[in-house]
Amino acid sequence: MISMAFLSDLFSVLGTVAFALSAVLAARGRQVDLFTILVLATVTAVGGGTIRDTLLDVPIFWAEDTSYLWIAAVSALLGFCFYSLLDRHGINLLYQAVDSVAIALFGVLGTTKAWELGFGLPLGPVILGVITATGGGVIRDTLLQRPSMLLGKELYIVPVALGCTLHATVLALAPDHAQLGALLAIALVLVLRYLSVMRHWVVPQWAVLKMK
Amino acid sequence: MISMAFLSDLFSVLGTVAFALSAVLAARGRQVDLFTILVLATVTAVGGGTIRDTLLDVPIFWAEDTSYLWIAAVSALLGFCFYSLLDRHGINLLYQAVDSVAIALFGVLGTTKAWELGFGLPLGPVILGVITATGGGVIRDTLLQRPSMLLGKELYIVPVALGCTLHATVLALAPDHAQLGALLAIALVLVLRYLSVMRHWVVPQWAVLKMK
Amino acid sequence: MISMAFLSDLFSVLGTVAFALSAVLAARGRQVDLFTILVLATVTAVGGGTIRDTLLDVPIFWAEDTSYLWIAAVSALLGFCFYSLLDRHGINLLYQAVDSVAIALFGVLGTTKAWELGFGLPLGPVILGVITATGGGVIRDTLLQRPSMLLGKELYIVPVALGCTLHATVLALAPDHAQLGALLAIALVLVLRYLSVMRHWVVPQWAVLKMK
């Protein structure tokens, strides 16, 4: 049977690659150079986990294992080289897909790590999951002076928060099925992101702020 | 006699409610939804204290006691529901009032916590007080891509800094009167904010940067 | 012979003065007041080192020795008083020069501190050097809602990264010559910044992102 530790490492590597590529794609339409992209890719890939580890007061994961930095750099370099193969429409959809995979994986990873350390149970792990998933992207968007995805009309924060809540619920009520819970949580994030990007699902009207 | 610990808890709860409501009001004129507001309210309410606890290298306060997260969420939810009762003029003044109470309370709380831990006395507690009071709002404004209150024409940072300095001075010279000092510091912040918002007090001319 | 500790202290003080002055100069063309400038100067001068110390999980340097805060405040005050002596063209060049000195010194300091603590060798110290050098400026630019220097067309991140890499290489291969390595790294950053600002060196064409 696949161990949780192996799954966790696999998710970390895949999420790092996805976030680094998302940073290359986020720079579309801008005059940016390779070095800027390397900075953005690294910030996006490790930013959320860095905030998480700081709040948990544990050693920063990329100092413990610098391979995450290399994975982010090489992914960004490859993304840079093959960037010109993409056209404008394809690039937008690819960006959404790659970013969605990254936030799903990092959300589950952040929730797991905080849960294992007993950080502010039961709500703390959900919040750290959301921070791990979105923190790097928020820093990237702030540096690029782009509006944060957090505040867009698309469903972005909602899928991540629901996925992390599902995973935390399984960890609380049925810890023996943590692996299954993690996979279901990732699937939930991806499905909701798909519905938002492809089917244009938005937040229901009753939940939108209105003033008389 | 009312203990300092009780006052401190009371101030924390009131400040959390005030900051969560300020986040709802800060979203005026924007197409935001309930989920975005919950994120903004939480960030505003706990952001400054989170930076403070990270710099002090103590456990994050909302992980030690997750009730702050619930208080922020419920306050934001209630603020969302009753938002439509307000008109545009009233909402602006209410925002200023609620935010002023929050920064006054959090400034004093941050100064107190840093002082008790002997963090960079005597200047350190003043700076951590200002960070506790304004950090959440700065993150909120950055996410909303609004100009930071820190840089506006109104007196904002000056009242907080003076209040924290007054409180730190009392803690240094007359620690037996810490409670009185805290109340005076809060009053000082509120009076200066009132003079700025209602009487349009601004920074004196000699203190404005000019170039020949 | 001059000790590394003395050099390190000297660099810290000079870098703090330079960053505080750079914050005054960064405010050119804006209606800012003295108090805002004090905040910006402090944030710029100690921001990068604060992030570094948080990631290294060591006490924040300005809480250990509050003189850095006073140096930043007095430098900003003097810069404010003498600001009107400068004209617009001179101010821009002076800003670039002062800022370049600051990022060179802080980059080397950050790399040294992270290396001595064995933080994620060998790549970790380079990244912490870059963060120490640029973190304060990034926070300053975010507060001012200015585009970050990190993403400009000028060579900014590249000189710092190369300087920190050179210093880390000397620390790894010839630790006996750490002082010389530090001076060479500072010289490298300054020369590259000079070539960028005065000779308009930019990133080579092959390194600029293009889409078909």
XYZ file of C-alpha atoms in Angstrom:
636
model
C 0.000 0.000 0.000
C 1.173 3.506 -0.785
C 2.348 5.235 2.391
C 1.119 8.701 3.385
C 4.737 9.915 3.479
C 5.299 8.895 -0.135
C 2.029 10.502 -1.250
C 2.983 13.641 0.649
C 6.398 13.850 -1.056
C 4.843 13.169 -4.457
C 2.219 15.886 -3.915
C 4.902 18.347 -2.785
C 7.009 17.796 -5.901
C 4.033 17.937 -8.288
C 2.637 21.020 -6.543
C 6.021 22.753 -6.727
C 6.304 22.062 -10.472
C 2.728 23.266 -11.022
C 3.209 26.496 -9.056
C 6.503 27.279 -10.799
C 4.833 26.798 -14.195
C 1.859 28.889 -13.073
C 4.246 31.760 -12.347
C 5.620 31.602 -15.910
C 2.065 31.622 -17.267
C 0.975 34.403 -14.887
C 3.551 36.652 -16.561
C 1.734 36.447 -19.923
C 1.293 39.830 -21.548
C 4.158 41.341 -19.575
C 7.701 42.243 -20.556
C 9.449 40.035 -18.062
C 12.810 38.317 -18.271
C 14.092 34.930 -17.210
C 15.508 36.182 -13.921
C 12.260 37.826 -12.881
C 10.485 34.584 -13.770
C 12.863 32.575 -11.598
C 12.091 34.882 -8.675
C 8.326 34.724 -9.285
C 8.390 30.943 -9.700
C 10.335 30.427 -6.477
C 8.114 32.828 -4.536
C 4.941 31.197 -5.862
C 6.168 27.653 -5.257
C 7.534 28.067 -1.745
C 5.797 31.240 -0.472
C 2.706 29.595 1.018
C 4.676 26.802 2.698
C 7.131 29.359 4.076
C 4.329 31.321 5.788
C 2.878 28.017 7.058
C 6.206 26.875 8.560
C 6.788 30.308 10.118
C 3.362 30.211 11.799
C 3.922 26.612 12.920
C 7.379 27.650 14.202
C 9.060 24.670 12.499
C 12.154 24.816 10.238
C 11.339 26.184 6.774
C 10.818 23.160 4.492
C 13.040 24.414 1.662
C 15.962 24.962 4.043
C 15.573 21.386 5.298
C 15.496 20.080 1.741
C 16.782 22.535 -0.870
C 15.656 20.275 -3.708
C 12.331 22.178 -3.721
C 14.233 25.296 -4.782
C 15.939 23.413 -7.615
C 12.660 21.827 -8.730
C 11.018 25.271 -8.859
C 13.971 26.773 -10.775
C 14.242 23.967 -13.337
C 10.459 23.913 -13.865
C 10.461 27.664 -14.457
C 13.395 27.345 -16.862
C 11.641 24.632 -18.875
C 8.396 26.612 -18.801
C 10.307 29.639 -20.116
C 11.848 27.638 -22.993
C 8.578 26.080 -24.146
C 6.466 29.174 -23.504
C 6.514 30.316 -27.120
C 4.833 27.071 -28.214
C 1.586 28.178 -26.614
C -1.026 30.491 -28.047
C -3.000 33.003 -26.049
C -6.192 31.025 -25.542
C -4.467 27.793 -24.655
C -2.189 29.546 -22.215
C -5.063 30.883 -20.169
C -6.758 27.527 -19.762
C -3.447 25.796 -19.064
C -2.685 28.380 -16.405
C -6.016 27.733 -14.687
C -5.531 23.965 -14.831
C -1.964 23.966 -13.550
C -2.731 26.474 -10.801
C -5.792 24.468 -9.710
C -3.724 21.301 -9.339
C -1.145 23.225 -7.311
C -3.636 24.782 -4.882
C -5.416 21.443 -4.403
C -2.179 19.627 -3.544
C -0.743 22.377 -1.334
C -4.035 22.870 0.510
C -4.124 19.208 1.532
C -0.407 19.239 2.419
C -0.748 22.336 4.612
C -3.793 20.956 6.413
C -1.995 17.654 7.055
C 1.160 19.278 8.443
C -0.745 21.623 10.775
C -3.002 18.788 11.940
C -0.043 16.555 12.818
C 1.430 19.389 14.904
C -1.912 20.017 16.657
C -1.983 23.657 15.523
C -5.204 25.315 16.718
C -7.431 22.272 16.116
C -9.842 22.028 14.462
C -9.944 25.351 12.574
C -6.190 26.055 12.490
C -5.274 23.329 9.952
C -7.992 24.514 7.553
C -6.611 28.060 7.672
C -3.008 26.899 7.274
C -4.121 24.718 4.356
C -5.656 27.739 2.653
C -2.530 29.826 3.411
C -0.219 27.110 2.045
C -2.313 26.891 -1.118
C -2.806 30.602 -1.752
C 0.049 32.404 0.055
C 2.595 32.035 -2.744
C 0.092 33.182 -5.373
C -0.917 36.195 -3.280
C 2.731 37.293 -2.947
C 3.238 36.706 -6.697
C 0.160 38.791 -7.574
C 1.205 41.540 -5.146
C 4.663 41.728 -6.761
C 3.063 41.793 -10.231
C 0.490 44.393 -9.014
C -2.273 42.109 -10.288
C -5.633 41.833 -8.512
C -5.449 38.835 -6.202
C -7.349 35.698 -7.305
C -8.639 35.725 -3.732
C -10.925 38.628 -4.602
C -11.957 37.670 -8.141
C -15.413 36.597 -9.234
C -14.285 33.056 -9.903
C -14.582 30.398 -7.239
C -11.030 30.270 -5.937
C -10.873 30.572 -2.184
C -14.126 28.629 -1.762
C -12.904 25.390 -3.405
C -9.657 25.458 -1.430
C -11.437 26.162 1.852
C -13.988 23.387 1.233
C -11.248 20.915 0.258
C -9.214 21.690 3.375
C -12.352 21.459 5.527
C -13.191 18.040 4.046
C -9.657 16.803 4.669
C -9.639 18.153 8.262
C -13.022 16.524 8.896
C -11.706 13.128 7.766
C -8.566 13.603 9.903
C -10.793 14.356 12.902
C -13.473 11.695 12.469
C -11.815 8.893 10.492
C -8.028 9.297 10.740
C -7.550 5.750 9.382
C -8.850 6.977 6.038
C -6.578 10.040 5.838
C -5.228 9.019 2.409
C -8.682 8.618 0.954
C -9.742 11.887 2.542
C -6.756 13.658 0.971
C -7.581 12.311 -2.485
C -11.273 13.222 -2.120
C -10.332 16.721 -0.973
C -8.054 17.189 -4.004
C -10.821 15.911 -6.286
C -13.308 18.309 -4.689
C -11.044 21.312 -5.290
C -10.429 20.286 -8.907
C -14.119 19.696 -9.667
C -15.168 23.036 -8.180
C -12.381 24.857 -10.030
C -13.435 23.103 -13.270
C -17.044 24.170 -12.768
C -15.920 27.718 -12.122
C -13.502 28.082 -15.048
C -15.296 25.990 -17.708
C -18.929 26.243 -16.655
C -18.681 29.762 -15.196
C -20.127 28.828 -11.837
C -20.051 31.850 -9.591
C -20.925 32.716 -6.027
C -24.746 32.630 -5.509
C -26.563 35.989 -5.488
C -27.546 35.874 -1.807
C -23.850 35.833 -0.915
C -22.962 39.006 -2.813
C -22.671 42.226 -0.837
C -25.378 44.725 -1.759
C -26.093 48.206 -0.492
C -29.498 49.892 -0.669
C -10.652 45.764 41.053
C -10.635 44.821 37.397
C -7.559 42.737 36.609
C -5.236 43.548 33.704
C -5.799 40.027 32.299
C -9.568 40.607 32.160
C -9.149 44.018 30.531
C -6.729 42.485 28.047
C -9.183 39.719 27.098
C -12.038 42.210 26.835
C -9.962 44.503 24.610
C -8.942 41.561 22.409
C -12.535 40.471 21.843
C -13.815 44.008 21.213
C -10.887 44.775 18.899
C -11.461 41.550 16.957
C -15.153 42.388 16.472
C -14.272 45.941 15.420
C -11.628 44.848 12.909
C -13.902 42.183 11.394
C -16.668 44.777 10.940
C -14.156 47.262 9.504
C -13.291 44.711 6.835
C -16.955 44.436 5.801
C -17.180 48.221 5.641
C -13.861 48.529 3.799
C -15.413 46.511 0.974
C -18.008 49.235 0.282
C -18.302 50.067 -3.400
C -16.853 46.712 -4.442
C -18.458 43.601 -5.864
C -17.374 41.232 -3.149
C -19.045 38.133 -1.815
C -19.482 36.663 1.628
C -16.501 34.314 1.316
C -14.140 37.096 0.327
C -15.443 39.106 3.267
C -14.785 36.235 5.661
C -11.188 36.088 4.395
C -10.731 39.861 4.643
C -12.313 39.999 8.114
C -10.085 37.221 9.426
C -6.949 38.725 7.889
C -7.766 42.188 9.275
C -8.667 40.908 12.727
C -5.726 38.567 13.296
C -3.088 39.795 10.807
C -1.373 42.350 13.027
C -1.269 40.035 16.039
C 0.089 37.246 13.856
C 3.026 39.388 12.710
C 3.579 40.477 16.344
C 3.647 36.884 17.642
C 5.960 35.809 14.807
C 8.435 38.593 15.639
C 8.181 37.794 19.369
C 8.686 34.098 18.522
C 5.743 33.044 20.706
C 2.860 30.740 19.671
C 0.356 32.492 17.385
C -2.492 33.711 19.604
C -5.307 32.384 17.415
C -3.803 28.896 17.388
C -3.656 28.955 21.197
C -7.270 30.097 21.358
C -9.246 29.580 18.147
C -12.206 31.523 19.531
C -10.693 34.673 17.959
C -11.238 33.105 14.530
C -14.868 32.321 15.343
C -15.448 35.813 16.744
C -14.046 37.354 13.553
C -16.141 35.052 11.347
C -19.409 35.588 13.214
C -18.840 39.363 13.374
C -18.228 39.464 9.635
C -21.325 37.347 8.992
C -23.509 39.668 11.099
C -21.918 42.704 9.463
C -22.702 41.205 6.053
C -26.367 40.609 6.975
C -26.983 44.103 8.343
C -24.844 45.876 5.762
C -27.790 46.861 3.565
C -29.327 48.859 6.432
C -26.613 51.477 6.109
C -26.447 54.344 3.661
C -23.300 55.588 2.043
C -22.568 58.533 4.311
C -23.245 56.681 7.520
C -21.131 53.745 6.439
C -18.050 55.883 5.995
C -18.225 57.452 9.432
C -19.070 54.131 11.036
C -16.064 52.572 9.328
C -13.767 55.280 10.699
C -15.200 54.935 14.208
C -15.032 51.139 14.332
C -11.551 51.030 12.830
C -10.308 53.679 15.291
C -11.535 51.643 18.260
C -9.828 48.562 16.849
C -6.438 50.204 16.295
C -6.537 51.844 19.729
C -7.231 48.527 21.485
C -4.773 46.461 19.428
C -2.018 49.065 19.749
C -2.197 48.924 23.548
C -2.430 45.105 23.514
C 0.618 44.748 21.271
C 2.691 47.162 23.342
C 1.743 45.323 26.535
C 2.623 41.864 25.187
C 5.998 42.977 23.785
C 6.824 44.849 27.007
C 6.093 41.812 29.187
C 8.457 39.743 27.003
C 11.174 42.418 27.178
C 11.279 42.748 23.372
C 13.790 45.448 22.391
C 12.956 47.808 25.265
C 12.045 50.608 25.171
C 11.393 51.200 21.452
C 10.467 47.602 20.504
C 7.051 47.510 22.256
C 6.006 50.786 20.594
C 6.830 49.372 17.162
C 5.088 46.057 17.890
C 2.075 47.999 19.168
C 1.894 49.897 15.880
C 2.349 46.654 13.905
C -0.385 44.893 15.915
C -2.738 47.823 15.319
C -2.037 48.398 11.637
C -0.639 45.108 10.249
C -4.013 43.491 9.575
C -5.328 46.617 7.880
C -2.219 46.925 5.719
C -2.606 43.325 4.510
C -6.334 43.952 3.895
C -5.605 47.095 1.884
C -2.848 45.333 -0.080
C -5.238 42.501 -0.995
C -7.909 45.043 -1.985
C -5.281 47.100 -3.900
C -6.365 50.156 -1.914
C -3.884 52.843 -0.874
C -2.767 52.059 2.654
C -4.208 54.245 5.442
C -0.595 54.442 6.584
C 0.146 56.851 3.735
C -3.062 58.860 3.667
C -3.436 62.529 4.616
C -5.448 61.693 7.695
C -3.757 61.245 11.023
C -3.621 57.472 11.288
C -0.164 56.233 12.122
C 0.544 59.271 14.327
C -2.300 58.645 16.825
C -1.399 54.957 17.118
C 2.296 55.702 17.571
C 1.598 58.379 20.207
C -0.818 56.092 22.066
C 1.678 53.221 22.126
C 4.444 55.598 23.212
C 2.286 56.902 26.070
C 1.476 53.360 27.186
C 5.148 52.287 26.984
C 6.173 55.371 28.968
C 3.734 54.494 31.755
C 4.917 50.865 31.723
C 8.510 52.113 32.072
C 8.061 54.847 34.681
C 4.939 53.892 36.621
C 4.211 50.178 36.043
C 1.747 50.190 38.966
C -0.547 52.381 36.883
C -0.432 50.196 33.756
C -4.240 49.936 33.585
C -4.711 53.669 33.804
C -1.954 54.149 31.220
C -3.666 51.712 28.853
C -7.004 53.542 29.168
C -5.348 56.946 28.677
C -3.485 55.641 25.614
C -6.730 54.327 24.098
C -8.422 57.675 24.820
C -5.524 59.539 23.196
C -5.788 57.476 19.996
C -9.570 57.966 19.845
C -9.389 61.727 20.448
C -6.719 62.236 17.790
C -8.633 60.084 15.316
C -11.806 62.045 16.082
C -10.016 65.350 15.485
C -8.639 63.991 12.206
C -11.887 62.532 10.824
C -14.432 65.056 12.148
C -12.378 68.227 12.494
C -10.051 67.509 9.568
C -6.870 67.931 11.574
C -3.914 67.130 9.347
C -0.166 66.917 9.645
C 1.347 70.416 10.147
C 2.910 72.085 7.096
C 6.482 71.972 8.396
C 6.265 68.185 8.422
C 5.266 67.814 4.762
C 7.986 66.909 2.275
C 8.679 69.707 -0.207
C 11.132 69.969 -3.062
C 12.459 73.237 -4.464
C 43.826 43.298 10.663
C 40.197 44.325 10.483
C 37.967 41.648 12.006
C 34.931 40.242 10.175
C 32.746 41.248 13.140
C 33.833 44.888 12.840
C 33.293 44.886 9.061
C 29.886 43.302 9.592
C 28.847 45.986 12.113
C 30.166 48.744 9.864
C 28.274 47.353 6.865
C 25.061 47.066 8.924
C 25.220 50.689 10.043
C 26.097 52.024 6.582
C 23.410 49.883 4.952
C 20.815 51.058 7.465
C 21.665 54.713 6.785
C 21.568 54.106 3.024
C 18.207 52.319 3.114
C 16.653 54.989 5.359
C 17.815 57.714 2.954
C 16.582 55.678 -0.026
C 13.107 55.662 1.525
C 13.115 59.477 1.745
C 14.200 59.669 -1.898
C 11.670 57.015 -2.975
C 8.914 59.358 -1.788
C 9.860 62.004 -4.395
C 6.849 63.340 -6.269
C 4.454 62.304 -3.519
C 2.647 64.297 -0.873
C 4.101 62.528 2.127
C 4.817 63.806 5.604
C 7.618 63.255 8.072
C 5.790 60.529 9.983
C 5.066 58.511 6.877
C 8.729 58.881 5.938
C 9.830 57.594 9.336
C 7.631 54.525 8.848
C 8.887 53.955 5.297
C 12.527 54.456 6.331
C 12.241 52.000 9.210
C 10.433 49.419 7.096
C 12.984 49.728 4.282
C 15.985 49.619 6.604
C 14.953 46.683 8.789
C 12.325 44.866 6.675
C 14.658 42.528 4.801
C 16.659 41.596 7.899
C 13.420 41.007 9.801
C 12.213 38.467 7.224
C 15.680 36.868 7.253
C 15.736 36.498 11.048
C 12.172 35.137 11.048
C 13.097 32.474 8.467
C 16.318 31.648 10.367
C 14.245 31.485 13.593
C 16.741 33.676 15.473
C 15.887 36.785 17.549
C 15.066 39.810 15.362
C 18.279 41.870 15.091
C 16.646 45.211 15.874
C 15.119 43.854 19.091
C 18.567 42.612 20.175
C 20.086 46.005 19.389
C 17.566 48.825 19.050
C 20.259 51.239 17.841
C 19.378 50.176 14.262
C 15.933 51.706 14.757
C 17.442 54.970 16.009
C 19.967 55.053 13.146
C 17.154 54.595 10.614
C 15.000 57.283 12.286
C 17.796 59.874 12.573
C 18.959 59.208 8.991
C 15.410 59.694 7.723
C 15.042 62.891 9.760
C 18.289 64.318 8.351
C 17.300 63.211 4.858
C 13.950 64.970 5.307
C 15.635 68.225 6.417
C 18.138 68.332 3.552
C 15.738 67.008 0.927
C 14.884 70.438 -0.447
C 18.551 71.031 -1.353
C 18.304 68.460 -4.130
C 16.936 68.956 -7.618
C 14.959 66.409 -9.539
C 17.712 64.988 -11.702
C 20.255 64.751 -8.912
C 17.766 63.088 -6.632
C 17.148 60.226 -9.009
C 20.821 59.382 -9.440
C 21.482 59.792 -5.734
C 18.597 57.431 -4.994
C 20.035 54.795 -7.302
C 23.519 55.153 -5.815
C 22.409 55.043 -2.185
C 20.030 52.147 -2.798
C 22.734 50.187 -4.654
C 25.154 50.538 -1.736
C 22.437 49.380 0.648
C 21.472 46.270 -1.322
C 25.151 45.323 -1.825
C 25.915 45.549 1.903
C 22.717 43.850 3.082
C 23.036 41.056 0.500
C 26.484 40.137 1.798
C 25.339 40.442 5.424
C 22.336 38.176 4.879
C 24.382 35.560 3.056
C 26.985 35.566 5.846
C 24.434 35.202 8.652
C 22.556 32.359 6.937
C 25.821 30.584 6.076
C 27.063 30.724 9.677
C 23.782 29.123 10.812
C 23.997 26.424 8.119
C 20.611 27.411 6.661
C 19.849 25.236 3.618
C 23.430 25.171 2.292
C 24.473 25.981 -0.333
C 21.454 27.694 -1.955
C 19.742 28.932 1.236
C 22.266 31.689 2.097
C 22.075 33.101 -1.453
C 18.281 33.355 -1.197
C 18.406 34.869 2.288
C 21.012 37.343 1.041
C 18.682 38.421 -1.742
C 15.754 38.634 0.714
C 17.798 40.704 3.197
C 18.813 43.062 0.387
C 15.454 43.441 -1.329
C 12.794 42.579 1.280
C 12.627 46.025 2.862
C 12.413 47.717 -0.537
C 9.676 45.357 -1.697
C 7.563 46.147 1.393
C 8.255 49.890 0.879
C 7.189 49.710 -2.773
C 4.089 47.677 -1.880
C 3.039 50.282 0.712
C 3.690 53.079 -1.817
C 1.835 51.083 -4.542
C 4.892 51.486 -6.773
C 5.984 48.758 -9.189
C 8.630 46.678 -7.460
C 12.253 47.203 -8.602
C 12.334 43.405 -8.689
C 10.271 43.481 -11.881
C 11.742 46.515 -13.613
C 13.833 46.516 -16.771
C 16.949 47.558 -14.908
C 19.372 44.988 -13.602
C 18.395 44.864 -9.955
C 17.794 41.340 -8.751
C 20.540 39.959 -11.022
C 23.420 41.974 -9.473
C 22.290 41.104 -5.943
C 21.885 37.419 -6.770
C 25.307 37.273 -8.465
C 26.976 39.090 -5.566
C 25.425 36.752 -2.995
C 26.371 33.732 -5.122
C 29.995 34.942 -5.344
C 30.127 35.475 -1.579
C 28.582 32.046 -0.878
C 31.063 30.416 -3.273
C 34.007 31.976 -1.433
C 32.503 30.913 1.922
C 32.190 27.352 0.598
C 35.546 26.976 -1.195
C 37.893 29.420 0.526
C 36.422 30.365 3.927
C 39.777 31.878 4.980
C 39.208 34.635 2.430
C 35.665 35.460 3.543
C 36.501 39.168 4.029
C 37.978 39.483 0.567
C 35.016 37.578 -0.861
C 32.594 39.949 0.850
C 34.374 43.029 -0.555
C 34.511 41.514 -4.053
C 30.816 40.639 -3.877
C 29.945 44.213 -2.861
C 32.113 45.551 -5.695
C 30.385 43.200 -8.162
C 26.921 44.419 -7.159
C 27.997 48.069 -7.397
C 29.668 47.651 -10.815
C 26.650 45.852 -12.286
C 24.261 48.432 -10.844
C 26.472 51.217 -12.267
C 26.449 49.605 -15.713
C 22.662 49.275 -15.520
C 21.855 52.797 -14.314
C 24.562 54.807 -16.146
C 25.271 52.663 -19.204
C 21.732 51.287 -19.569
C 22.789 47.673 -19.583
C 19.688 45.509 -19.708
C 18.844 41.837 -19.675
C 19.962 40.154 -22.958
C 17.259 39.522 -25.570
C 17.372 35.718 -25.330
C 16.302 36.011 -21.699
C 13.150 38.037 -22.384
C 9.838 36.182 -22.449
C 8.247 36.166 -25.912
C 5.054 34.662 -27.198
C 4.385 33.720 -30.804
